[in-house]
Rosetta silent file (secondary structure, phi, psi, omega in degrees, C-alpha in Angstrom):
SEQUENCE: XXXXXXXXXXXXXXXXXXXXXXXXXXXXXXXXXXXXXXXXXXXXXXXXXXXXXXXXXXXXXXXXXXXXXXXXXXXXXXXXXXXXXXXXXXXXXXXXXXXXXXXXXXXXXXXXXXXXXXXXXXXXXXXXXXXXXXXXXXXXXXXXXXXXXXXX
SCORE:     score description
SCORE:     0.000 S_00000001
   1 L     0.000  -26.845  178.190  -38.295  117.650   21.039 S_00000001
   2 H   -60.711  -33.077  168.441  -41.696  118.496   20.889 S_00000001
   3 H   -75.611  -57.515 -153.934  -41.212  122.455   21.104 S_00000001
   4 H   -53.973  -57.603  162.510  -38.096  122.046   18.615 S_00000001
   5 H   -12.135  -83.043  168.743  -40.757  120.219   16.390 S_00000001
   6 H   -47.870  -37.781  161.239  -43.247  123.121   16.686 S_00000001
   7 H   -40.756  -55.146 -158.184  -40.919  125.444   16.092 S_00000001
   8 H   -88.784   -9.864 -171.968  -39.833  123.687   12.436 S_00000001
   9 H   -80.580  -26.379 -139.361  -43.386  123.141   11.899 S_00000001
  10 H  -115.003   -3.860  169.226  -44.726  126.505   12.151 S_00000001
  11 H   -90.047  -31.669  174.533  -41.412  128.428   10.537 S_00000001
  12 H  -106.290   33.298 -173.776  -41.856  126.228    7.566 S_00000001
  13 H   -77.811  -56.820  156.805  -45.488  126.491    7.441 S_00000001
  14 H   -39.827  -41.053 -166.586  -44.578  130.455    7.274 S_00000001
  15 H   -88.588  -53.561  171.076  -41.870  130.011    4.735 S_00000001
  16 H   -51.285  -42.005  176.433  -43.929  127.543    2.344 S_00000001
  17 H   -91.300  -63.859 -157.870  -46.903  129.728    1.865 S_00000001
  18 H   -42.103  -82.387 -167.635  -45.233  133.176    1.714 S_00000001
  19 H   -39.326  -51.007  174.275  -42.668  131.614   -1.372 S_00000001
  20 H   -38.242  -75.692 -148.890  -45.402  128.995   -2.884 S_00000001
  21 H  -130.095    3.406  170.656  -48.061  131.264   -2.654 S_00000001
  22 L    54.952   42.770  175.689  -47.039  134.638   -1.560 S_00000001
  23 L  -104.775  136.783  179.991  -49.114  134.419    1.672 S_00000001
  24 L  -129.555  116.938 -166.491  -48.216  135.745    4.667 S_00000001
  25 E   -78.405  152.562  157.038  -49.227  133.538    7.716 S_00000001
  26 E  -141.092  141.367 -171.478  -49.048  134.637   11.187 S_00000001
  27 E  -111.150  146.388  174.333  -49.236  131.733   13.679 S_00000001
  28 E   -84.825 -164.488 -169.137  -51.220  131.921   17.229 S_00000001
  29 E   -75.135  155.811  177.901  -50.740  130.259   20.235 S_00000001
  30 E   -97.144 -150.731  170.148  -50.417  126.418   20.108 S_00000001
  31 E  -172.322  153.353   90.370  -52.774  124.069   22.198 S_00000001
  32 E    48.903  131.498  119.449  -53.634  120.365   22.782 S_00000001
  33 E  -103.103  152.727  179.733  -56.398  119.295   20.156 S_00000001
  34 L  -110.836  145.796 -174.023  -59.190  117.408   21.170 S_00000001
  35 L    59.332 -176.371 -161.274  -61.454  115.129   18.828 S_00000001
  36 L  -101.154  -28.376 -177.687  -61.051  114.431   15.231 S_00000001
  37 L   -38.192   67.916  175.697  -62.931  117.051   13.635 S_00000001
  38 L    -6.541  149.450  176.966  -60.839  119.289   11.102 S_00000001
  39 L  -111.813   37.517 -166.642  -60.604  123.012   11.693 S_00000001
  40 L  -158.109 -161.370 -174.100  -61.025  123.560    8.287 S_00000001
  41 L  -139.309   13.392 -178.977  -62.566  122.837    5.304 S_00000001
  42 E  -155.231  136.795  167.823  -60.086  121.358    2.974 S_00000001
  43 E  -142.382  129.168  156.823  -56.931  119.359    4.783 S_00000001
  44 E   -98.048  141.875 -164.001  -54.152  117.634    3.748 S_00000001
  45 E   -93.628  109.533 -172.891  -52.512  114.319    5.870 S_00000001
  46 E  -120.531  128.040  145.149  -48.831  113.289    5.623 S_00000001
  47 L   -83.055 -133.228 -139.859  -47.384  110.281    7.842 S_00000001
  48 L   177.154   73.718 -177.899  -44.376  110.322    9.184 S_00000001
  49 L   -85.399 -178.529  168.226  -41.564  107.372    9.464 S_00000001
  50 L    77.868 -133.813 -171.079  -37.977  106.933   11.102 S_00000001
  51 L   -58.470   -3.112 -172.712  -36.851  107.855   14.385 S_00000001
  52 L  -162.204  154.417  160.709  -40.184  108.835   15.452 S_00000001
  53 L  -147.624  138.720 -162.983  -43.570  108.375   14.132 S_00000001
  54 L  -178.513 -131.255  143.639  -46.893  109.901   13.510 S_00000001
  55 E  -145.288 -177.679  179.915  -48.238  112.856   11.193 S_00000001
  56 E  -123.237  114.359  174.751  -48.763  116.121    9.870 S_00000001
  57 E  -136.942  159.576  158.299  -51.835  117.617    8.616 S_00000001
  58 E   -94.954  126.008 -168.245  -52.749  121.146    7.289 S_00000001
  59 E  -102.122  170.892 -163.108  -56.524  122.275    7.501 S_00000001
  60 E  -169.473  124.117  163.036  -57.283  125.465    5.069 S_00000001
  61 L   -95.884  174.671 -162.518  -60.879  127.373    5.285 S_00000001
  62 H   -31.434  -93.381 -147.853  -62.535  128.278    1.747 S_00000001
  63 H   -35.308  -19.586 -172.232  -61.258  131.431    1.126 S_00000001
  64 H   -83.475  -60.607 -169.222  -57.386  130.527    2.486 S_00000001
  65 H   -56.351  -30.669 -178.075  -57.255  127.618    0.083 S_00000001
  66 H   -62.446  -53.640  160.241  -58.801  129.518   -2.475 S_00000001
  67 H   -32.732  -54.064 -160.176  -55.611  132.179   -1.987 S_00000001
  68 H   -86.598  -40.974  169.428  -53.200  129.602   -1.905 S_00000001
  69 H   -79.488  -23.493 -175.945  -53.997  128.206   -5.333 S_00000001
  70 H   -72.220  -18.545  178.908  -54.461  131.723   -7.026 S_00000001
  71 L   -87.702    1.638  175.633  -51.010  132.679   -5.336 S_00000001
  72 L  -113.051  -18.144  179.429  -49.571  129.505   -7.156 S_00000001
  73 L  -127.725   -9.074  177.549  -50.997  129.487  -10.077 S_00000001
  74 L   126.853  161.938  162.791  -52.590  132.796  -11.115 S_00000001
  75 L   -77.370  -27.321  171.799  -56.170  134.005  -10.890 S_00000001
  76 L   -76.789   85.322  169.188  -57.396  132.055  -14.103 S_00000001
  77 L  -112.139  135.614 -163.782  -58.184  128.971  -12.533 S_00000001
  78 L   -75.476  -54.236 -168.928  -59.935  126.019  -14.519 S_00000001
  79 L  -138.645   83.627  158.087  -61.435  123.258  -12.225 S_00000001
  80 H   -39.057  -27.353 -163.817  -61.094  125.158   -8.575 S_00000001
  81 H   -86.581  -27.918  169.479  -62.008  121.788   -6.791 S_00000001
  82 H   -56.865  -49.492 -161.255  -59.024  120.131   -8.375 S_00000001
  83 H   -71.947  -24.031 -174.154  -56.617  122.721   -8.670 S_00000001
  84 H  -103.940    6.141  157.306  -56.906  123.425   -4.581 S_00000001
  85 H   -64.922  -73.287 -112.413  -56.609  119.167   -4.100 S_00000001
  86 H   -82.783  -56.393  156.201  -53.649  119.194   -5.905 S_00000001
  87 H   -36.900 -102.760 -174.223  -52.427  122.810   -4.271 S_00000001
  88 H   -14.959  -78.775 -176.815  -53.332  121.424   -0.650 S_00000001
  89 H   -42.463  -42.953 -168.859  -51.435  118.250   -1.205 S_00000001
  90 H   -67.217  -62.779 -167.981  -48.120  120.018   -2.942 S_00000001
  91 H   -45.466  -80.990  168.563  -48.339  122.549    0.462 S_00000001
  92 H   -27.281  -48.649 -176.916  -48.337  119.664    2.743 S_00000001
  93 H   -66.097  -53.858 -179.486  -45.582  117.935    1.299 S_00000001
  94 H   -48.163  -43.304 -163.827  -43.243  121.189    1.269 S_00000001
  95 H   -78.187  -23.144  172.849  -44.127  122.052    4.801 S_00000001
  96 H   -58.940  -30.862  169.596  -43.299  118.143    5.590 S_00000001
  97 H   -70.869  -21.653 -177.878  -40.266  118.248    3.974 S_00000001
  98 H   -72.566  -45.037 -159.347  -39.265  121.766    5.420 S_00000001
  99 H   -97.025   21.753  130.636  -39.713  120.548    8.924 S_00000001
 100 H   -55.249  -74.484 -175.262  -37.884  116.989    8.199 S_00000001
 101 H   -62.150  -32.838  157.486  -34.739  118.962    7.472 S_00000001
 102 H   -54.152  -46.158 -177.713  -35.064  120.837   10.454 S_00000001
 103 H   -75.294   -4.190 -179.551  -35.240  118.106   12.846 S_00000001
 104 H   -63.232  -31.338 -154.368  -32.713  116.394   10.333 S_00000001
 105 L   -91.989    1.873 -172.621  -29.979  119.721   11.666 S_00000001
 106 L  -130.789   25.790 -151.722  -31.330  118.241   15.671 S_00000001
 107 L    -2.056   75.691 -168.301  -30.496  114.753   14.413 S_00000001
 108 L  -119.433  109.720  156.887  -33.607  113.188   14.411 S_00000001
 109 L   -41.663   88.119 -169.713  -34.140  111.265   10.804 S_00000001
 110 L  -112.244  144.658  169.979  -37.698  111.515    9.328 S_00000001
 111 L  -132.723  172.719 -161.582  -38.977  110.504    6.096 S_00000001
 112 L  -147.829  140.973  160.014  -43.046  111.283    5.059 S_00000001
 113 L  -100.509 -157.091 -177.971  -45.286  109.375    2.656 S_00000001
 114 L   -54.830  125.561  165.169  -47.552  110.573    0.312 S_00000001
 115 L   -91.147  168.291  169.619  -50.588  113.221    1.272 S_00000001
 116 E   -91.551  168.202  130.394  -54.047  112.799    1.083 S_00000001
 117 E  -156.801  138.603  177.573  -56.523  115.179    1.182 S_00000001
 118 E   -74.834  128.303  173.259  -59.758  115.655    2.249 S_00000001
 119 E  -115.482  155.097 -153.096  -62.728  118.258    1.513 S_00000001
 120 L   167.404  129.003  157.800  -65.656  118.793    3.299 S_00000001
 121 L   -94.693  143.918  121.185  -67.506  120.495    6.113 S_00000001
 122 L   126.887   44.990 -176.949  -67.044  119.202    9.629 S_00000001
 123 L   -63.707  166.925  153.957  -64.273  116.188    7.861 S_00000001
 124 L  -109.387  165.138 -169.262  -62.232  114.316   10.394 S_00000001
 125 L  -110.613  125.608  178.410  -58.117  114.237   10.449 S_00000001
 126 L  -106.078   69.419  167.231  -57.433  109.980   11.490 S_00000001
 127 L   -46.566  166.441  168.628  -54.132  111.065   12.926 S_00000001
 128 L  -120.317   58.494  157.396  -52.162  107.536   13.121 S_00000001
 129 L  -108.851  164.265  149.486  -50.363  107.941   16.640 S_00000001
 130 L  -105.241   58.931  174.894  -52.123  107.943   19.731 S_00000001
 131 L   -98.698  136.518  174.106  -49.704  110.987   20.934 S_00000001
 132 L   -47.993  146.813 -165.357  -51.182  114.062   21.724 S_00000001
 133 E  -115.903  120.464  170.455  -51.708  116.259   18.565 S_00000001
 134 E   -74.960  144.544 -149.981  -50.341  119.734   18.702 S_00000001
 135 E  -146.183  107.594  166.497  -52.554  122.298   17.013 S_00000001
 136 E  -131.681  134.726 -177.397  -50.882  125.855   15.573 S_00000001
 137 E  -130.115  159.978 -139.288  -53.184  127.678   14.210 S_00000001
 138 E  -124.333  121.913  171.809  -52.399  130.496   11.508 S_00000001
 139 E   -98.581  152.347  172.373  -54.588  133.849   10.465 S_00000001
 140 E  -133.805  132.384 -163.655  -54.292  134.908    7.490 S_00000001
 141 L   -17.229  -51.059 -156.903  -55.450  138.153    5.031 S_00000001
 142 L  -100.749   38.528  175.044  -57.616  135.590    3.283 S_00000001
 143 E   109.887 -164.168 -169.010  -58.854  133.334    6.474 S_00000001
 144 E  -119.979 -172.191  162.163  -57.174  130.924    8.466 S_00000001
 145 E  -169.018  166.014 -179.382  -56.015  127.496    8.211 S_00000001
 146 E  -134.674  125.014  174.610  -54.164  125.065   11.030 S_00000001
 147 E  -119.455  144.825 -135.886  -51.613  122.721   11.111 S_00000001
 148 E  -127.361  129.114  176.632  -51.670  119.587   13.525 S_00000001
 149 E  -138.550  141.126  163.027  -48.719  117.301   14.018 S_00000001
 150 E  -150.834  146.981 -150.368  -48.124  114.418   16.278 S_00000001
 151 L  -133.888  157.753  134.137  -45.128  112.192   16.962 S_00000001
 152 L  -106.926    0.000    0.000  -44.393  109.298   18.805 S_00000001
């Protein structure tokens, strides 16, 4: 389930920024991560109820978040530190919600609670399983950003 998982994670990671934000992600290989330490500099944190449980978080460096709110909202942006919380958080939920209805079509029933997110250099991600956390990480024109999921 975990490759199915990865799969729904990283097509609607792909799907969510290209419509959202008219970004076009290409994801690398996936890996293991070790320690808590964000690969990014802005992230947002979803959990993860129902047949299985754990989370989802997306990490974004400057310049990638900074893309992702100008491709949602325009280049006249007011309060940048706001407008890419708000932007982070909105992303996260759509890609949680993308890849809940995938594994909903593999019948596995997931629901997600609110995200947070954090800014920062060197933040940590407090996944809350202790299941290994899968790590896909995504280049992009404007920088990179990675999203980390783990289920139990």
């Amino acid at each position: 389930m975990d490759m199915e998982m990865a799969k729904g994670v990283v097509k609607a990671a792909q799907d969510v920024l290209s419509t959202m934000a008219g970004i076009d992600a290409q994801p690398g290989a996936p890996y293991l991560k070790k320690g808590q330490v964000a690969k990014g500099d802005v992230t947002g944190i979803i959990g993860i109820t129902g047949d299985k449980t754990g989370s989802l978080s997306i990490s974004f460096e400057k310049p990638c978040a900074v893309a992702v709110v100008k491709g949602m909202l325009g280049p006249d942006i007011e309060d940048i530190l706001r407008d890419v919380k708000d932007a982070v958080g909105e992303i996260t939920n759509m890609i949680s919600g993308h890849t809940r209805a995938a594994m909903d079509k593999l019948g596995l029933n997931l629901q997600s609670g609110t995200p947070s997110v954090v800014m920062g250099d060197n933040h940590t991600i407090q996944h809350v399983t202790s299941a290994p956390i899968m790590a896909v990480p995504f280049s992009t024109p404007d920088g990179a950003f990675t999203v980390e999921f783990c289920v139990e």
